[in-house]
């Protein structure tokens, strides 16, 4: 494709994207396709002849759009807000169009230095001190694997330079809670600790926050048994109910024993753009590493996960390689992001944040986050004041966990498996209709529905409409 052909097709594509975004409110929220339907709509063999650009646009409409669960839909309340602001989409397109190669500072000085600057802007915007240095990963999952490797290497005295964990005299232990995101257990497994060495610390039965006293006790027990406490993963906004582990009390325990403390704020980090929410991670300055996803609620398109550390020297000791073919005269004066994480080649992801912050602006982002917090409190109030409805967890941010408990034929509150069937049935009717989408999750052994508010286009009127849909569906037998 020549630049002139690209210009023509590119204009058409931008028009197509703008039209698509405007059409979203009229589309079903959940993809209505059956398993395999998209695949069978595609030719099994690769194309033998080149095609017109128009044929691709037709297939985007015909095959791809029906195969998308519309997470940009204002009635999407599933999982978490996965906003993709159009300003950041432009940054993503710019990043692709530039065709840069990020393998060293020299291979694209701008890639490195814009990343340094935007990570520092986000540091300031979330109220972190300048002791933190950041980089952009694809996801919080990768950031957590990186953090667990840093924990492992600190606790093992840089075992990677010798026989690795196979030479360890005693098991290295990581602590978290049962509320932590599944990526935490995965990171602990992949970093070589093994699942047996991951301890789920007791939580407060209502807030689901880690109990620091129970953490301290578990650490004492491990020390007495000759084990080596190596890492703690603290959730600021755990997945099911947005539980907030008390970072300050946990950090005090961690520092007493020199244990690496990673703060997983993948979802809730966006809230720290609001000064009034920062008490939720009080003590974060004492942590060792921290990750959050602008690609969730804040709305910079995937994949934009921020990873901050305080001890860059340790990060570089663990992650650096220095092959001769990457040597350059700038070494020692510049940041080499390949020494800050797992991949060598990196995309120019910082442009997404750069465009987002410059074109949408922090004021508008903050106003939207505050709108969502208000909408969540409104919904919580409706649910709490309605008969047979329960709010199951504190509404710390924008997620409201609810359950409908109607009376059975004998006039007693529905319970057990019958209650689960009822919950999944009323939710299933709404999701299947395409009118709105929410996800379910198990809390204390029973299904509940999570209403995760925060799509860019979701207004108070949409949340009110959702509450009507929920009540209507739950009262259908
Ligand atoms: C979404 C989420 C993750 C995983 O994020 P990815 O960027 O998709 O890997 C981890 N932890 C929490 C609390 C999350 O909300």
Tab-separated table of C-alpha atoms and ligand atoms in Angstrom:
chain	number	residue	atom	x	y	z
A	1	UNK	CA	0.000	0.000	0.000
A	2	UNK	CA	1.401	3.361	-0.972
A	3	UNK	CA	1.029	6.451	1.185
A	4	UNK	CA	-1.553	7.815	-1.273
A	5	UNK	CA	-3.605	4.615	-1.111
A	6	UNK	CA	-3.256	4.714	2.669
A	7	UNK	CA	-4.508	8.309	2.767
A	8	UNK	CA	-7.678	7.376	0.898
A	9	UNK	CA	-8.418	4.188	2.828
A	10	UNK	CA	-7.443	5.850	6.098
A	11	UNK	CA	-9.988	8.624	5.654
A	12	UNK	CA	-12.650	6.023	4.933
A	13	UNK	CA	-11.663	4.050	8.002
A	14	UNK	CA	-11.809	7.092	10.274
A	15	UNK	CA	-15.275	7.893	8.913
A	16	UNK	CA	-16.280	4.300	9.475
A	17	UNK	CA	-15.038	4.381	13.104
A	18	UNK	CA	-16.855	7.659	13.811
A	19	UNK	CA	-20.093	6.240	12.341
A	20	UNK	CA	-19.667	3.034	14.304
A	21	UNK	CA	-19.177	4.887	17.580
A	22	UNK	CA	-22.352	6.866	16.927
A	23	UNK	CA	-24.262	3.660	16.179
A	24	UNK	CA	-23.275	1.836	19.379
A	25	UNK	CA	-26.266	2.882	21.531
A	26	UNK	CA	-28.554	1.139	19.011
A	27	UNK	CA	-26.641	-2.150	19.064
A	28	UNK	CA	-27.210	-5.062	21.479
A	29	UNK	CA	-24.723	-4.820	24.330
A	30	UNK	CA	-23.727	-8.470	24.472
A	31	UNK	CA	-22.588	-10.070	21.216
A	32	UNK	CA	-25.467	-12.188	19.927
A	33	UNK	CA	-23.280	-14.643	17.985
A	34	UNK	CA	-22.951	-18.336	18.764
A	35	UNK	CA	-19.559	-19.985	19.362
A	36	UNK	CA	-17.802	-20.476	16.002
A	37	UNK	CA	-20.136	-18.131	14.111
A	38	UNK	CA	-17.476	-15.500	13.375
A	39	UNK	CA	-14.913	-18.111	12.429
A	40	UNK	CA	-17.208	-19.856	9.946
A	41	UNK	CA	-18.058	-16.507	8.321
A	42	UNK	CA	-14.408	-16.241	7.287
A	43	UNK	CA	-12.807	-18.153	4.406
A	44	UNK	CA	-10.782	-21.076	5.746
A	45	UNK	CA	-7.984	-20.392	3.243
A	46	UNK	CA	-5.909	-17.190	3.157
A	47	UNK	CA	-6.813	-14.735	0.375
A	48	UNK	CA	-5.119	-15.566	-2.916
A	49	UNK	CA	-5.861	-12.204	-4.546
A	50	UNK	CA	-5.753	-8.686	-3.167
A	51	UNK	CA	-9.058	-7.008	-2.460
A	52	UNK	CA	-10.596	-3.546	-2.479
A	53	UNK	CA	-10.576	-1.657	0.824
A	54	UNK	CA	-14.351	-1.402	0.596
A	55	UNK	CA	-14.635	-5.182	0.936
A	56	UNK	CA	-12.912	-4.978	4.297
A	57	UNK	CA	-15.230	-2.230	5.520
A	58	UNK	CA	-18.210	-4.317	4.448
A	59	UNK	CA	-16.909	-7.271	6.429
A	60	UNK	CA	-16.242	-5.089	9.461
A	61	UNK	CA	-19.961	-4.270	9.421
A	62	UNK	CA	-21.150	-7.726	8.439
A	63	UNK	CA	-18.895	-10.041	10.466
A	64	UNK	CA	-16.911	-8.125	13.059
A	65	UNK	CA	-19.405	-5.709	14.627
A	66	UNK	CA	-21.969	-8.471	15.409
A	67	UNK	CA	-19.133	-10.386	17.052
A	68	UNK	CA	-18.359	-7.592	19.518
A	69	UNK	CA	-19.748	-7.237	23.024
A	70	UNK	CA	-20.152	-3.480	23.002
A	71	UNK	CA	-18.169	-2.422	26.040
A	72	UNK	CA	-18.387	1.206	24.842
A	73	UNK	CA	-22.193	0.946	25.033
A	74	UNK	CA	-23.746	3.236	27.673
A	75	UNK	CA	-25.713	0.223	28.987
A	76	UNK	CA	-22.586	-1.889	29.491
A	77	UNK	CA	-22.112	-2.544	33.210
A	78	UNK	CA	-20.134	-5.770	32.996
A	79	UNK	CA	-16.693	-6.625	34.411
A	80	UNK	CA	-15.198	-3.113	34.569
A	81	UNK	CA	-15.321	0.041	32.433
A	82	UNK	CA	-13.033	-0.617	29.464
A	83	UNK	CA	-13.203	2.847	28.024
A	84	UNK	CA	-11.440	3.669	24.779
A	85	UNK	CA	-11.546	7.432	24.418
A	86	UNK	CA	-11.392	8.563	20.823
A	87	UNK	CA	-8.579	10.960	21.727
A	88	UNK	CA	-6.498	7.981	22.803
A	89	UNK	CA	-7.541	6.077	19.675
A	90	UNK	CA	-5.918	8.844	17.654
A	91	UNK	CA	-2.774	8.408	19.746
A	92	UNK	CA	-2.873	4.675	19.029
A	93	UNK	CA	-3.191	5.333	15.304
A	94	UNK	CA	-0.293	7.793	15.482
A	95	UNK	CA	1.757	5.180	17.322
A	96	UNK	CA	1.075	2.598	14.604
A	97	UNK	CA	1.595	5.062	11.787
A	98	UNK	CA	4.990	6.107	13.067
A	99	UNK	CA	6.112	2.489	12.890
A	100	UNK	CA	8.716	2.975	15.587
A	101	UNK	CA	10.906	0.316	17.154
A	102	UNK	CA	11.412	0.481	20.906
A	103	UNK	CA	14.301	-1.800	21.763
A	104	UNK	CA	16.676	0.812	23.153
A	105	UNK	CA	16.764	4.558	23.700
A	106	UNK	CA	18.702	4.872	20.460
A	107	UNK	CA	16.123	2.968	18.404
A	108	UNK	CA	13.576	5.690	19.236
A	109	UNK	CA	14.623	8.380	21.723
A	110	UNK	CA	11.164	9.968	21.530
A	111	UNK	CA	9.444	6.724	22.536
A	112	UNK	CA	11.523	6.513	25.704
A	113	UNK	CA	11.339	10.138	26.674
A	114	UNK	CA	7.621	10.690	26.019
A	115	UNK	CA	7.006	7.584	28.148
A	116	UNK	CA	9.139	9.023	30.941
A	117	UNK	CA	7.206	12.275	30.791
A	118	UNK	CA	3.660	10.857	30.640
A	119	UNK	CA	4.392	8.360	33.424
A	120	UNK	CA	5.566	11.301	35.485
A	121	UNK	CA	2.459	13.329	34.576
A	122	UNK	CA	0.265	10.462	35.758
A	123	UNK	CA	2.372	10.178	38.902
A	124	UNK	CA	1.658	13.817	39.677
A	125	UNK	CA	-2.016	13.500	38.738
A	126	UNK	CA	-2.447	10.634	41.205
A	127	UNK	CA	-0.642	12.441	44.022
A	128	UNK	CA	2.413	10.174	44.214
A	129	UNK	CA	5.776	11.530	45.345
A	130	UNK	CA	8.684	11.888	42.926
A	131	UNK	CA	10.346	8.848	44.469
A	132	UNK	CA	8.280	6.763	42.035
A	133	UNK	CA	9.465	6.061	38.493
A	134	UNK	CA	7.082	4.566	35.980
A	135	UNK	CA	6.834	2.646	32.764
A	136	UNK	CA	3.975	1.369	30.611
A	137	UNK	CA	3.209	-2.337	30.413
A	138	UNK	CA	0.587	-4.043	28.299
A	139	UNK	CA	-1.486	-5.108	31.313
A	140	UNK	CA	-1.586	-5.150	35.093
A	141	UNK	CA	-1.058	-8.922	34.843
A	142	UNK	CA	2.374	-8.417	33.299
A	143	UNK	CA	3.131	-5.713	35.851
A	144	UNK	CA	2.300	-8.153	38.645
A	145	UNK	CA	4.527	-10.888	37.204
A	146	UNK	CA	7.313	-8.306	37.069
A	147	UNK	CA	6.648	-7.286	40.672
A	148	UNK	CA	6.681	-10.907	41.834
A	149	UNK	CA	10.016	-11.478	40.102
A	150	UNK	CA	11.379	-8.384	41.854
A	151	UNK	CA	10.111	-9.739	45.186
A	152	UNK	CA	11.628	-13.137	44.483
A	153	UNK	CA	15.018	-11.720	43.598
A	154	UNK	CA	15.136	-9.456	46.623
A	155	UNK	CA	14.202	-12.232	49.032
A	156	UNK	CA	16.521	-14.758	47.397
A	157	UNK	CA	19.568	-12.505	47.172
A	158	UNK	CA	19.433	-12.438	43.342
A	159	UNK	CA	19.074	-16.170	42.917
A	160	UNK	CA	18.624	-15.692	39.177
A	161	UNK	CA	22.360	-15.176	38.870
A	162	UNK	CA	22.958	-18.646	40.288
A	163	UNK	CA	20.783	-21.689	40.498
A	164	UNK	CA	17.498	-19.773	40.760
A	165	UNK	CA	14.807	-20.950	43.117
A	166	UNK	CA	16.074	-24.510	42.694
A	167	UNK	CA	18.945	-23.543	44.969
A	168	UNK	CA	16.763	-21.904	47.587
A	169	UNK	CA	17.181	-23.252	51.097
A	170	UNK	CA	13.564	-22.652	52.082
A	171	UNK	CA	10.280	-21.807	50.352
A	172	UNK	CA	9.661	-18.155	49.533
A	173	UNK	CA	6.153	-17.054	50.519
A	174	UNK	CA	3.717	-14.512	49.057
A	175	UNK	CA	0.654	-13.118	50.872
A	176	UNK	CA	-2.580	-11.766	49.442
A	177	UNK	CA	-6.302	-12.374	49.952
A	178	UNK	CA	-8.956	-14.510	48.334
A	179	UNK	CA	-10.410	-11.294	46.881
A	180	UNK	CA	-7.275	-10.599	44.839
A	181	UNK	CA	-7.606	-10.741	41.062
A	182	UNK	CA	-6.838	-14.097	39.433
A	183	UNK	CA	-3.782	-12.520	37.811
A	184	UNK	CA	-2.149	-12.373	41.254
A	185	UNK	CA	-2.181	-16.133	41.771
A	186	UNK	CA	-1.046	-16.542	38.179
A	187	UNK	CA	1.866	-14.144	38.723
A	188	UNK	CA	2.871	-15.964	41.902
A	189	UNK	CA	2.788	-19.298	40.064
A	190	UNK	CA	4.660	-18.036	37.000
A	191	UNK	CA	7.318	-16.262	39.034
A	192	UNK	CA	8.223	-19.648	40.441
A	193	UNK	CA	6.872	-19.442	43.981
A	194	UNK	CA	4.292	-22.167	43.429
A	195	UNK	CA	0.708	-22.137	44.554
A	196	UNK	CA	1.523	-23.865	47.846
A	197	UNK	CA	3.508	-20.792	48.809
A	198	UNK	CA	0.700	-18.303	48.239
A	199	UNK	CA	-1.182	-17.505	51.440
A	200	UNK	CA	-4.662	-16.002	51.369
A	201	UNK	CA	-4.896	-13.879	54.495
A	202	UNK	CA	-8.171	-13.555	56.361
A	203	UNK	CA	-10.435	-10.681	55.329
A	204	UNK	CA	-12.906	-8.485	57.114
A	205	UNK	CA	-16.243	-10.265	56.566
A	206	UNK	CA	-18.022	-7.136	55.311
A	207	UNK	CA	-15.393	-4.915	53.633
A	208	UNK	CA	-13.377	-7.940	52.397
A	209	UNK	CA	-10.201	-6.018	53.213
A	210	UNK	CA	-7.121	-7.905	54.358
A	211	UNK	CA	-6.752	-8.010	58.157
A	212	UNK	CA	-3.236	-6.724	58.923
A	213	UNK	CA	-3.148	-8.584	62.251
A	214	UNK	CA	-3.799	-11.861	60.449
A	215	UNK	CA	-1.063	-10.995	57.962
A	216	UNK	CA	1.448	-10.321	60.748
A	217	UNK	CA	0.519	-13.639	62.377
A	218	UNK	CA	0.918	-15.602	59.145
A	219	UNK	CA	4.338	-14.070	58.608
A	220	UNK	CA	5.410	-14.977	62.155
A	221	UNK	CA	4.271	-18.541	61.576
A	222	UNK	CA	6.222	-18.779	58.332
A	223	UNK	CA	9.340	-17.387	59.959
A	224	UNK	CA	8.994	-19.874	62.807
A	225	UNK	CA	8.685	-22.673	60.250
A	226	UNK	CA	11.870	-21.552	58.528
A	227	UNK	CA	10.120	-20.160	55.445
A	228	UNK	CA	11.073	-16.861	53.818
A	229	UNK	CA	8.326	-14.219	53.518
A	230	UNK	CA	9.062	-12.581	50.155
A	231	UNK	CA	6.098	-10.628	48.833
A	232	UNK	CA	2.720	-9.139	49.664
A	233	UNK	CA	0.145	-8.168	47.075
A	234	UNK	CA	-2.264	-5.626	48.391
A	235	UNK	CA	-5.464	-4.957	46.410
A	236	UNK	CA	-6.706	-1.410	46.160
A	237	UNK	CA	-10.045	-2.175	44.573
A	238	UNK	CA	-10.215	-5.984	44.447
A	239	UNK	CA	-12.182	-7.426	41.589
A	240	UNK	CA	-15.467	-8.739	42.937
A	241	UNK	CA	-16.465	-5.990	45.358
A	242	UNK	CA	-13.768	-3.283	45.017
A	243	UNK	CA	-12.396	-4.265	48.437
A	244	UNK	CA	-9.688	-1.939	49.679
A	245	UNK	CA	-6.853	-3.560	51.612
A	246	UNK	CA	-5.426	-1.112	54.199
A	247	UNK	CA	-2.137	-0.217	52.523
A	248	UNK	CA	-0.696	1.737	55.458
A	249	UNK	CA	-1.105	-1.056	58.019
A	250	UNK	CA	0.098	-3.682	55.534
A	251	UNK	CA	3.102	-1.547	54.578
A	252	UNK	CA	4.053	-1.308	58.243
A	253	UNK	CA	4.128	-5.116	58.471
A	254	UNK	CA	6.009	-5.404	55.170
A	255	UNK	CA	8.709	-2.947	56.149
A	256	UNK	CA	9.210	-4.581	59.547
A	257	UNK	CA	10.264	-7.757	57.705
A	258	UNK	CA	11.729	-6.269	54.513
A	259	UNK	CA	9.025	-7.903	52.372
A	260	UNK	CA	8.303	-6.583	48.876
A	261	UNK	CA	4.902	-4.876	48.784
A	262	UNK	CA	3.090	-4.656	45.452
A	263	UNK	CA	-0.100	-2.615	45.233
A	264	UNK	CA	-2.569	-3.844	42.608
A	265	UNK	CA	-4.811	-0.883	41.835
A	266	UNK	CA	-5.574	-1.959	38.273
A	267	UNK	CA	-9.177	-0.793	38.373
A	268	UNK	CA	-9.185	1.710	41.232
A	269	UNK	CA	-6.039	3.588	40.236
A	270	UNK	CA	-8.166	5.837	38.023
A	271	UNK	CA	-9.953	7.055	41.157
A	272	UNK	CA	-6.660	8.442	42.443
A	273	UNK	CA	-6.982	11.150	39.804
A	274	UNK	CA	-9.500	12.534	42.309
A	275	UNK	CA	-7.846	13.963	45.436
A	276	UNK	CA	-10.910	13.045	47.518
A	277	UNK	CA	-10.354	9.326	46.770
A	278	UNK	CA	-6.664	9.131	47.648
A	279	UNK	CA	-7.335	8.182	51.260
A	280	UNK	CA	-8.275	4.793	49.776
A	281	UNK	CA	-4.588	4.020	49.200
A	282	UNK	CA	-3.168	5.865	52.196
A	283	UNK	CA	0.271	4.394	52.873
A	284	UNK	CA	1.012	3.728	49.202
A	285	UNK	CA	4.251	5.694	49.475
A	286	UNK	CA	5.649	2.839	51.587
A	287	UNK	CA	4.997	0.211	48.914
A	288	UNK	CA	7.710	-1.077	46.578
A	289	UNK	CA	5.716	-1.340	43.375
A	290	UNK	CA	2.355	-0.254	42.117
A	291	UNK	CA	0.265	-0.916	39.021
A	292	UNK	CA	-2.899	0.583	37.627
A	293	UNK	CA	-4.676	0.621	34.293
A	294	UNK	CA	-5.543	3.870	32.544
A	295	UNK	CA	-7.117	1.445	30.057
A	296	UNK	CA	-9.982	0.782	32.426
A	297	UNK	CA	-12.055	3.547	33.986
A	298	UNK	CA	-9.815	6.473	33.019
A	299	UNK	CA	-10.366	5.525	29.405
A	300	UNK	CA	-7.057	5.401	27.580
A	301	UNK	CA	-7.480	2.589	25.087
A	302	UNK	CA	-5.955	-0.856	25.829
A	303	UNK	CA	-3.110	-1.640	26.316
A	304	UNK	CA	-1.974	0.971	28.792
A	305	UNK	CA	-0.996	-0.318	32.233
A	306	UNK	CA	1.221	1.828	34.422
A	307	UNK	CA	3.876	0.185	36.572
A	308	UNK	CA	5.765	2.245	39.145
A	309	UNK	CA	8.664	1.279	41.367
A	310	UNK	CA	10.701	3.176	43.923
A	311	UNK	CA	13.941	1.185	43.610
A	312	UNK	CA	14.850	1.463	39.940
A	313	UNK	CA	18.330	0.059	40.629
A	314	UNK	CA	16.827	-3.220	41.829
A	315	UNK	CA	14.452	-3.304	38.846
A	316	UNK	CA	17.353	-2.875	36.442
A	317	UNK	CA	19.537	-5.420	38.232
A	318	UNK	CA	16.772	-7.982	37.856
A	319	UNK	CA	15.593	-7.136	34.340
A	320	UNK	CA	18.687	-5.946	32.486
A	321	UNK	CA	20.528	-7.649	29.701
A	322	UNK	CA	23.252	-5.886	27.847
A	323	UNK	CA	24.011	-7.612	24.561
A	324	UNK	CA	26.729	-5.954	22.500
A	325	UNK	CA	24.416	-5.442	19.540
A	326	UNK	CA	22.371	-3.028	21.637
A	327	UNK	CA	25.284	-0.963	22.978
A	328	UNK	CA	25.184	2.744	22.172
A	329	UNK	CA	27.038	5.905	23.063
A	330	UNK	CA	24.032	7.136	25.064
A	331	UNK	CA	24.254	4.245	27.559
A	332	UNK	CA	24.429	5.525	31.111
A	333	UNK	CA	22.714	8.822	30.271
A	334	UNK	CA	19.326	7.501	29.237
A	335	UNK	CA	16.564	5.152	30.352
A	336	UNK	CA	16.615	1.754	28.668
A	337	UNK	CA	13.087	0.503	29.153
A	338	UNK	CA	14.068	-2.979	28.020
A	339	UNK	CA	15.752	-3.165	31.445
A	340	UNK	CA	12.485	-2.276	33.196
A	341	UNK	CA	10.416	-5.278	32.206
A	342	UNK	CA	10.145	-8.515	30.270
A	343	UNK	CA	9.845	-7.576	26.550
A	344	UNK	CA	12.633	-6.187	24.465
A	345	UNK	CA	10.612	-4.638	21.622
A	346	UNK	CA	8.050	-2.088	22.765
A	347	UNK	CA	5.323	-0.065	21.092
A	348	UNK	CA	5.032	3.707	21.395
A	349	UNK	CA	2.220	3.327	23.936
A	350	UNK	CA	2.890	6.646	25.605
A	351	UNK	CA	1.252	8.453	22.675
A	352	UNK	CA	-2.132	7.122	23.777
A	353	UNK	CA	-1.812	8.819	27.148
A	354	UNK	CA	-0.232	11.893	25.591
A	355	UNK	CA	-3.151	12.356	23.192
A	356	UNK	CA	-5.757	11.474	25.808
A	357	UNK	CA	-4.518	13.969	28.377
A	358	UNK	CA	-3.936	16.731	25.845
A	359	UNK	CA	-7.164	16.363	23.870
A	360	UNK	CA	-9.720	15.304	26.513
A	361	UNK	CA	-7.994	16.977	29.445
A	362	UNK	CA	-7.817	15.991	33.081
A	363	UNK	CA	-10.742	18.237	34.081
A	364	UNK	CA	-13.181	16.372	31.843
A	365	UNK	CA	-11.803	13.001	32.966
A	366	UNK	CA	-12.192	13.952	36.626
A	367	UNK	CA	-15.723	15.238	36.035
A	368	UNK	CA	-16.676	11.952	34.403
A	369	UNK	CA	-15.222	9.886	37.262
A	370	UNK	CA	-17.156	12.011	39.782
A	371	UNK	CA	-20.335	11.551	37.749
A	372	UNK	CA	-19.835	7.774	37.934
A	373	UNK	CA	-19.231	7.860	41.698
A	374	UNK	CA	-22.491	9.803	42.109
A	375	UNK	CA	-24.372	7.385	39.850
A	376	UNK	CA	-23.125	4.430	41.900
A	377	UNK	CA	-24.261	6.073	45.141
A	378	UNK	CA	-27.649	6.782	43.557
A	379	UNK	CA	-28.075	3.155	42.525
A	380	UNK	CA	-26.940	1.948	45.940
A	381	UNK	CA	-29.583	4.138	47.577
A	382	UNK	CA	-32.319	2.801	45.262
A	383	UNK	CA	-31.382	-0.817	45.921
A	384	UNK	CA	-31.089	-0.327	49.673
A	385	UNK	CA	-34.467	1.345	49.934
A	386	UNK	CA	-36.270	-1.312	47.894
A	387	UNK	CA	-37.932	-4.259	49.522
A	388	UNK	CA	-36.249	-7.657	48.992
A	389	UNK	CA	-33.094	-6.079	47.571
A	390	UNK	CA	-29.642	-6.096	49.142
A	391	UNK	CA	-26.411	-4.235	48.575
A	392	UNK	CA	-23.758	-6.794	49.497
A	393	UNK	CA	-20.606	-4.741	49.932
A	394	UNK	CA	-19.480	-1.178	50.566
A	395	UNK	CA	-19.706	0.957	47.419
A	396	UNK	CA	-16.213	2.388	47.562
A	397	UNK	CA	-16.188	3.545	43.946
A	398	UNK	CA	-18.395	2.749	40.963
A	399	UNK	CA	-19.281	-0.920	41.462
A	400	UNK	CA	-22.521	-1.897	43.212
A	401	UNK	CA	-22.907	-5.556	44.215
A	402	UNK	CA	-26.553	-6.528	44.495
A	403	UNK	CA	-28.911	-9.420	45.052
A	404	UNK	CA	-32.673	-9.777	44.900
A	405	UNK	CA	-34.069	-12.005	47.656
A	406	UNK	CA	-37.798	-12.495	47.027
A	407	UNK	CA	-40.088	-14.469	49.302
A	408	UNK	CA	-40.841	-18.056	48.385
A	409	UNK	CA	-44.285	-19.677	48.384
A	410	UNK	CA	-44.099	-20.156	52.154
A	411	UNK	CA	-43.367	-16.453	52.629
A	412	UNK	CA	-39.722	-17.050	53.560
A	413	UNK	CA	-36.737	-15.346	51.898
A	414	UNK	CA	-35.462	-17.413	48.999
A	415	UNK	CA	-32.152	-19.090	49.851
A	416	UNK	CA	-29.666	-21.732	48.747
A	417	UNK	CA	-29.583	-22.988	45.183
A	418	UNK	CA	-33.039	-21.566	44.487
A	419	UNK	CA	-31.687	-18.099	45.222
A	420	UNK	CA	-28.741	-18.712	42.871
A	421	UNK	CA	-31.111	-19.850	40.131
A	422	UNK	CA	-33.229	-16.737	40.605
A	423	UNK	CA	-30.196	-14.420	40.470
A	424	UNK	CA	-28.763	-15.994	37.345
A	425	UNK	CA	-32.195	-16.090	35.697
A	426	UNK	CA	-33.026	-12.398	36.104
A	427	UNK	CA	-29.511	-11.427	35.067
A	428	UNK	CA	-29.555	-13.854	32.142
A	429	UNK	CA	-32.809	-12.370	30.807
A	430	UNK	CA	-31.342	-8.864	30.729
A	431	UNK	CA	-28.032	-9.947	29.213
A	432	UNK	CA	-29.696	-12.091	26.557
A	433	UNK	CA	-31.993	-9.248	25.557
A	434	UNK	CA	-29.039	-7.063	24.604
A	435	UNK	CA	-30.624	-4.117	26.423
A	436	UNK	CA	-27.908	-4.031	29.084
A	437	UNK	CA	-25.089	-6.209	30.310
A	438	UNK	CA	-23.833	-6.966	33.822
A	439	UNK	CA	-21.644	-9.748	35.150
A	440	UNK	CA	-22.209	-12.150	37.987
A	441	UNK	CA	-19.738	-13.268	40.609
A	442	UNK	CA	-19.784	-15.603	43.591
A	443	UNK	CA	-19.527	-14.016	47.019
A	444	UNK	CA	-19.487	-16.273	50.086
A	445	UNK	CA	-20.641	-19.182	47.957
A	446	UNK	CA	-23.672	-17.431	46.421
A	447	UNK	CA	-24.106	-15.675	43.082
A	448	UNK	CA	-24.512	-11.925	43.078
A	449	UNK	CA	-24.674	-9.329	40.328
A	450	UNK	CA	-22.018	-6.682	39.937
A	451	UNK	CA	-23.145	-3.419	38.414
A	452	UNK	CA	-19.948	-1.796	37.264
A	453	UNK	CA	-20.740	1.782	36.248
A	454	UNK	CA	-18.324	3.955	34.289
A	455	UNK	CA	-18.601	3.730	30.518
A	456	UNK	CA	-17.766	7.101	29.008
A	457	UNK	CA	-21.314	7.600	27.672
A	458	UNK	CA	-23.218	6.255	30.695
A	459	UNK	CA	-25.265	9.069	32.209
A	460	UNK	CA	-27.546	9.174	35.260
A	461	UNK	CA	-30.489	8.521	32.923
A	462	UNK	CA	-28.886	5.302	31.703
A	463	UNK	CA	-28.367	4.087	35.272
A	464	UNK	CA	-31.990	4.915	36.081
A	465	UNK	CA	-33.054	2.927	33.007
A	466	UNK	CA	-30.903	0.013	34.167
A	467	UNK	CA	-32.542	-0.005	37.591
A	468	UNK	CA	-35.962	-0.230	35.888
A	469	UNK	CA	-34.769	-3.132	33.754
A	470	UNK	CA	-33.359	-4.912	36.797
A	471	UNK	CA	-36.570	-4.561	38.819
A	472	UNK	CA	-38.710	-5.675	35.901
A	473	UNK	CA	-36.565	-8.718	35.199
A	474	UNK	CA	-36.317	-9.758	38.844
A	475	UNK	CA	-40.084	-9.631	39.263
A	476	UNK	CA	-40.669	-11.888	36.242
A	477	UNK	CA	-41.157	-15.530	37.105
B	1	LIG	C1	-8.471	-5.806	35.704
B	1	LIG	C2	-7.689	-6.136	36.889
B	1	LIG	C3	-6.486	-6.841	36.779
B	1	LIG	C4	-5.957	-7.374	35.486
B	1	LIG	O1	-5.734	-6.362	34.585
B	1	LIG	P1	-5.107	-6.664	33.149
B	1	LIG	O2	-4.545	-5.328	32.756
B	1	LIG	O3	-6.250	-7.090	32.294
B	1	LIG	O4	-4.089	-7.701	33.298
B	1	LIG	C5	-5.780	-7.072	37.937
B	1	LIG	N1	-6.215	-6.658	39.121
B	1	LIG	C6	-7.366	-5.973	39.271
B	1	LIG	C7	-7.798	-5.526	40.621
B	1	LIG	C8	-8.146	-5.690	38.154
B	1	LIG	O5	-9.277	-4.975	38.295
